[in-house]
Tab-separated table of N, CA and C in Angstrom:
chain	number	residue	atom	x	y	z
A	42	UNK	N	-0.143	14.746	-31.997
A	42	UNK	CA	-0.967	13.597	-31.676
A	42	UNK	C	-0.582	13.076	-30.301
A	43	UNK	N	-1.564	12.762	-29.504
A	43	UNK	CA	-1.365	12.295	-28.142
A	43	UNK	C	-0.912	10.850	-28.139
A	44	UNK	N	0.110	10.559	-27.322
A	44	UNK	CA	0.563	9.183	-27.185
A	44	UNK	C	-0.405	8.407	-26.313
A	45	UNK	N	-0.622	7.152	-26.667
A	45	UNK	CA	-1.460	6.307	-25.829
A	45	UNK	C	-0.678	5.907	-24.600
A	46	UNK	N	-1.368	5.723	-23.501
A	46	UNK	CA	-0.704	5.310	-22.274
A	46	UNK	C	-1.595	4.341	-21.518
A	47	UNK	N	-1.033	3.791	-20.468
A	47	UNK	CA	-1.719	2.723	-19.730
A	47	UNK	C	-3.018	3.195	-19.079
A	48	UNK	N	-3.144	4.501	-18.856
A	48	UNK	CA	-4.362	5.006	-18.235
A	48	UNK	C	-5.538	4.996	-19.214
A	49	UNK	N	-5.245	4.861	-20.510
A	49	UNK	CA	-6.314	4.836	-21.507
A	49	UNK	C	-6.984	3.471	-21.491
A	50	UNK	N	-8.276	3.448	-21.285
A	50	UNK	CA	-8.990	2.184	-21.125
A	50	UNK	C	-9.065	1.366	-22.410
A	51	UNK	N	-8.775	1.979	-23.543
A	51	UNK	CA	-8.901	1.261	-24.805
A	51	UNK	C	-7.593	0.611	-25.259
A	52	UNK	N	-6.577	0.599	-24.427
A	52	UNK	CA	-5.321	-0.033	-24.818
A	52	UNK	C	-5.501	-1.535	-24.981
A	53	UNK	N	-4.895	-2.069	-26.013
A	53	UNK	CA	-4.907	-3.522	-26.159
A	53	UNK	C	-3.744	-4.104	-25.367
A	54	UNK	N	-3.838	-5.375	-25.051
A	54	UNK	CA	-2.779	-6.011	-24.278
A	54	UNK	C	-1.483	-6.096	-25.072
A	55	UNK	N	-1.538	-5.872	-26.373
A	55	UNK	CA	-0.353	-5.976	-27.212
A	55	UNK	C	0.321	-4.634	-27.462
A	56	UNK	N	-0.218	-3.576	-26.924
A	56	UNK	CA	0.364	-2.249	-27.110
A	56	UNK	C	1.596	-2.122	-26.231
A	57	UNK	N	2.787	-2.100	-26.848
A	57	UNK	CA	4.012	-2.107	-26.049
A	57	UNK	C	4.233	-0.818	-25.278
A	58	UNK	N	3.500	0.249	-25.549
A	58	UNK	CA	3.583	1.467	-24.749
A	58	UNK	C	3.139	1.192	-23.316
A	59	UNK	N	2.286	0.200	-23.148
A	59	UNK	CA	1.701	-0.063	-21.839
A	59	UNK	C	2.600	-0.908	-20.949
A	60	UNK	N	3.615	-1.508	-21.500
A	60	UNK	CA	4.420	-2.437	-20.721
A	60	UNK	C	5.494	-1.726	-19.922
A	61	UNK	N	5.643	-2.139	-18.694
A	61	UNK	CA	6.745	-1.673	-17.861
A	61	UNK	C	7.818	-2.754	-17.864
A	62	UNK	N	9.075	-2.336	-17.865
A	62	UNK	CA	10.167	-3.307	-17.823
A	62	UNK	C	10.285	-3.882	-16.412
A	63	UNK	N	11.045	-4.937	-16.299
A	63	UNK	CA	11.279	-5.555	-14.993
A	63	UNK	C	11.923	-4.551	-14.040
A	64	UNK	N	12.899	-3.795	-14.517
A	64	UNK	CA	13.562	-2.794	-13.679
A	64	UNK	C	12.587	-1.699	-13.254
A	65	UNK	N	11.705	-1.288	-14.140
A	65	UNK	CA	10.719	-0.259	-13.805
A	65	UNK	C	9.754	-0.761	-12.735
A	66	UNK	N	9.368	-2.014	-12.829
A	66	UNK	CA	8.474	-2.601	-11.817
A	66	UNK	C	9.185	-2.692	-10.470
A	67	UNK	N	10.441	-3.146	-10.480
A	67	UNK	CA	11.218	-3.209	-9.232
A	67	UNK	C	11.318	-1.827	-8.599
A	68	UNK	N	11.576	-0.825	-9.421
A	68	UNK	CA	11.707	0.537	-8.925
A	68	UNK	C	10.396	1.036	-8.325
A	69	UNK	N	9.287	0.795	-8.996
A	69	UNK	CA	7.988	1.212	-8.460
A	69	UNK	C	7.689	0.538	-7.123
A	70	UNK	N	8.041	-0.730	-7.003
A	70	UNK	CA	7.823	-1.440	-5.739
A	70	UNK	C	8.644	-0.814	-4.615
A	71	UNK	N	9.874	-0.420	-4.927
A	71	UNK	CA	10.719	0.226	-3.920
A	71	UNK	C	10.170	1.597	-3.535
A	72	UNK	N	9.712	2.345	-4.505
A	72	UNK	CA	9.110	3.653	-4.228
A	72	UNK	C	7.870	3.466	-3.362
A	73	UNK	N	7.104	2.432	-3.656
A	73	UNK	CA	5.881	2.146	-2.906
A	73	UNK	C	6.156	1.896	-1.422
A	74	UNK	N	7.274	1.247	-1.107
A	74	UNK	CA	7.567	0.960	0.300
A	74	UNK	C	8.385	2.058	0.974
A	75	UNK	N	8.576	3.171	0.262
A	75	UNK	CA	9.174	4.332	0.903
A	75	UNK	C	10.580	4.712	0.502
A	76	UNK	N	11.160	3.996	-0.440
A	76	UNK	CA	12.501	4.357	-0.890
A	76	UNK	C	12.468	5.650	-1.695
A	77	UNK	N	13.546	6.404	-1.601
A	77	UNK	CA	13.735	7.560	-2.477
A	77	UNK	C	14.463	7.074	-3.724
A	78	UNK	N	14.614	7.934	-4.700
A	78	UNK	CA	15.357	7.561	-5.906
A	78	UNK	C	16.802	7.192	-5.554
A	79	UNK	N	17.384	7.923	-4.610
A	79	UNK	CA	18.778	7.639	-4.223
A	79	UNK	C	18.917	6.284	-3.546
A	80	UNK	N	18.032	5.989	-2.603
A	80	UNK	CA	18.148	4.701	-1.911
A	80	UNK	C	17.769	3.542	-2.841
A	81	UNK	N	16.828	3.774	-3.737
A	81	UNK	CA	16.460	2.742	-4.712
A	81	UNK	C	17.639	2.458	-5.646
A	82	UNK	N	18.352	3.502	-6.028
A	82	UNK	CA	19.526	3.334	-6.894
A	82	UNK	C	20.566	2.446	-6.216
A	83	UNK	N	20.815	2.703	-4.942
A	83	UNK	CA	21.782	1.879	-4.203
A	83	UNK	C	21.297	0.440	-4.100
A	84	UNK	N	20.030	0.261	-3.789
A	84	UNK	CA	19.452	-1.071	-3.628
A	84	UNK	C	19.519	-1.872	-4.933
A	85	UNK	N	19.258	-1.201	-6.060
A	85	UNK	CA	19.242	-1.864	-7.369
A	85	UNK	C	20.618	-1.889	-8.035
A	86	UNK	N	21.614	-1.298	-7.372
A	86	UNK	CA	22.973	-1.214	-7.924
A	86	UNK	C	22.984	-0.479	-9.273
A	87	UNK	N	22.282	0.637	-9.298
A	87	UNK	CA	22.205	1.484	-10.487
A	87	UNK	C	22.668	2.890	-10.118
A	88	UNK	N	23.000	3.659	-11.118
A	88	UNK	CA	23.333	5.056	-10.841
A	88	UNK	C	22.037	5.824	-10.585
A	89	UNK	N	22.182	6.918	-9.866
A	89	UNK	CA	21.033	7.775	-9.595
A	89	UNK	C	20.415	8.265	-10.902
A	90	UNK	N	21.247	8.606	-11.869
A	90	UNK	CA	20.758	9.087	-13.169
A	90	UNK	C	19.939	8.006	-13.888
A	91	UNK	N	20.357	6.754	-13.788
A	91	UNK	CA	19.603	5.658	-14.408
A	91	UNK	C	18.228	5.529	-13.775
A	92	UNK	N	18.175	5.639	-12.458
A	92	UNK	CA	16.896	5.572	-11.753
A	92	UNK	C	16.011	6.746	-12.165
A	93	UNK	N	16.589	7.932	-12.289
A	93	UNK	CA	15.814	9.087	-12.751
A	93	UNK	C	15.239	8.830	-14.139
A	94	UNK	N	16.040	8.243	-15.012
A	94	UNK	CA	15.579	7.952	-16.379
A	94	UNK	C	14.469	6.895	-16.353
A	95	UNK	N	14.610	5.881	-15.513
A	95	UNK	CA	13.546	4.885	-15.377
A	95	UNK	C	12.241	5.562	-14.929
A	96	UNK	N	12.354	6.473	-13.969
A	96	UNK	CA	11.156	7.166	-13.490
A	96	UNK	C	10.536	8.034	-14.582
A	97	UNK	N	11.362	8.675	-15.400
A	97	UNK	CA	10.840	9.448	-16.533
A	97	UNK	C	10.063	8.534	-17.476
A	98	UNK	N	10.633	7.366	-17.769
A	98	UNK	CA	9.969	6.398	-18.652
A	98	UNK	C	8.652	5.913	-18.048
A	99	UNK	N	8.670	5.629	-16.756
A	99	UNK	CA	7.456	5.175	-16.071
A	99	UNK	C	6.374	6.245	-16.149
A	100	UNK	N	6.741	7.484	-15.828
A	100	UNK	CA	5.749	8.574	-15.861
A	100	UNK	C	5.184	8.761	-17.258
A	101	UNK	N	6.021	8.594	-18.276
A	101	UNK	CA	5.543	8.717	-19.651
A	101	UNK	C	4.583	7.580	-19.991
A	102	UNK	N	4.948	6.365	-19.635
A	102	UNK	CA	4.112	5.208	-19.938
A	102	UNK	C	2.783	5.246	-19.186
A	103	UNK	N	2.802	5.752	-17.948
A	103	UNK	CA	1.585	5.777	-17.135
A	103	UNK	C	0.843	7.109	-17.227
A	104	UNK	N	1.389	8.030	-18.007
A	104	UNK	CA	0.771	9.357	-18.189
A	104	UNK	C	0.508	10.043	-16.851
A	105	UNK	N	1.552	10.166	-16.072
A	105	UNK	CA	1.405	10.831	-14.779
A	105	UNK	C	2.572	11.792	-14.569
A	106	UNK	N	2.482	12.572	-13.509
A	106	UNK	CA	3.479	13.628	-13.323
A	106	UNK	C	4.428	13.407	-12.162
A	107	UNK	N	4.175	12.410	-11.311
A	107	UNK	CA	5.088	12.187	-10.182
A	107	UNK	C	5.087	10.717	-9.761
A	108	UNK	N	6.008	10.395	-8.875
A	108	UNK	CA	6.207	9.007	-8.449
A	108	UNK	C	5.017	8.436	-7.690
A	109	UNK	N	4.420	9.250	-6.845
A	109	UNK	CA	3.282	8.779	-6.049
A	109	UNK	C	2.115	8.413	-6.964
A	110	UNK	N	1.851	9.268	-7.922
A	110	UNK	CA	0.780	8.989	-8.874
A	110	UNK	C	1.108	7.733	-9.684
A	111	UNK	N	2.372	7.556	-10.045
A	111	UNK	CA	2.786	6.375	-10.806
A	111	UNK	C	2.526	5.098	-10.011
A	112	UNK	N	2.858	5.120	-8.729
A	112	UNK	CA	2.619	3.953	-7.869
A	112	UNK	C	1.116	3.664	-7.777
A	113	UNK	N	0.318	4.694	-7.593
A	113	UNK	CA	-1.141	4.518	-7.494
A	113	UNK	C	-1.715	3.913	-8.769
A	114	UNK	N	-1.282	4.416	-9.915
A	114	UNK	CA	-1.774	3.907	-11.197
A	114	UNK	C	-1.326	2.461	-11.391
A	115	UNK	N	-0.077	2.187	-11.059
A	115	UNK	CA	0.444	0.822	-11.207
A	115	UNK	C	-0.324	-0.160	-10.328
A	116	UNK	N	-0.633	0.248	-9.099
A	116	UNK	CA	-1.414	-0.616	-8.212
A	116	UNK	C	-2.831	-0.814	-8.748
A	117	UNK	N	-3.443	0.270	-9.189
A	117	UNK	CA	-4.810	0.205	-9.711
A	117	UNK	C	-4.904	-0.743	-10.900
A	118	UNK	N	-3.851	-0.791	-11.698
A	118	UNK	CA	-3.831	-1.641	-12.893
A	118	UNK	C	-3.114	-2.966	-12.656
A	119	UNK	N	-2.871	-3.298	-11.383
A	119	UNK	CA	-2.264	-4.570	-10.998
A	119	UNK	C	-0.915	-4.813	-11.648
A	120	UNK	N	-0.129	-3.735	-11.813
A	120	UNK	CA	1.207	-3.864	-12.378
A	120	UNK	C	2.252	-4.128	-11.296
A	121	UNK	N	1.912	-3.722	-10.064
A	121	UNK	CA	2.797	-4.021	-8.934
A	121	UNK	C	1.942	-4.567	-7.793
């Protein structure tokens, strides 16, 4: 069974699959302005592995395959 994601137009506002955490939003904003995962990790005082895991979670929630697509979807849906 396919997981619902934020790209699905029928998501309700209460579907917690659609929510990004505060850290995920901060990370997407940094990626949007040109940070890499490594520089974002330093900026957020997180390990590189933690940032990678956040990006995996973001891609899963937004049903996308890379960071650029995640930023585009987040902007389109007014998440960042």
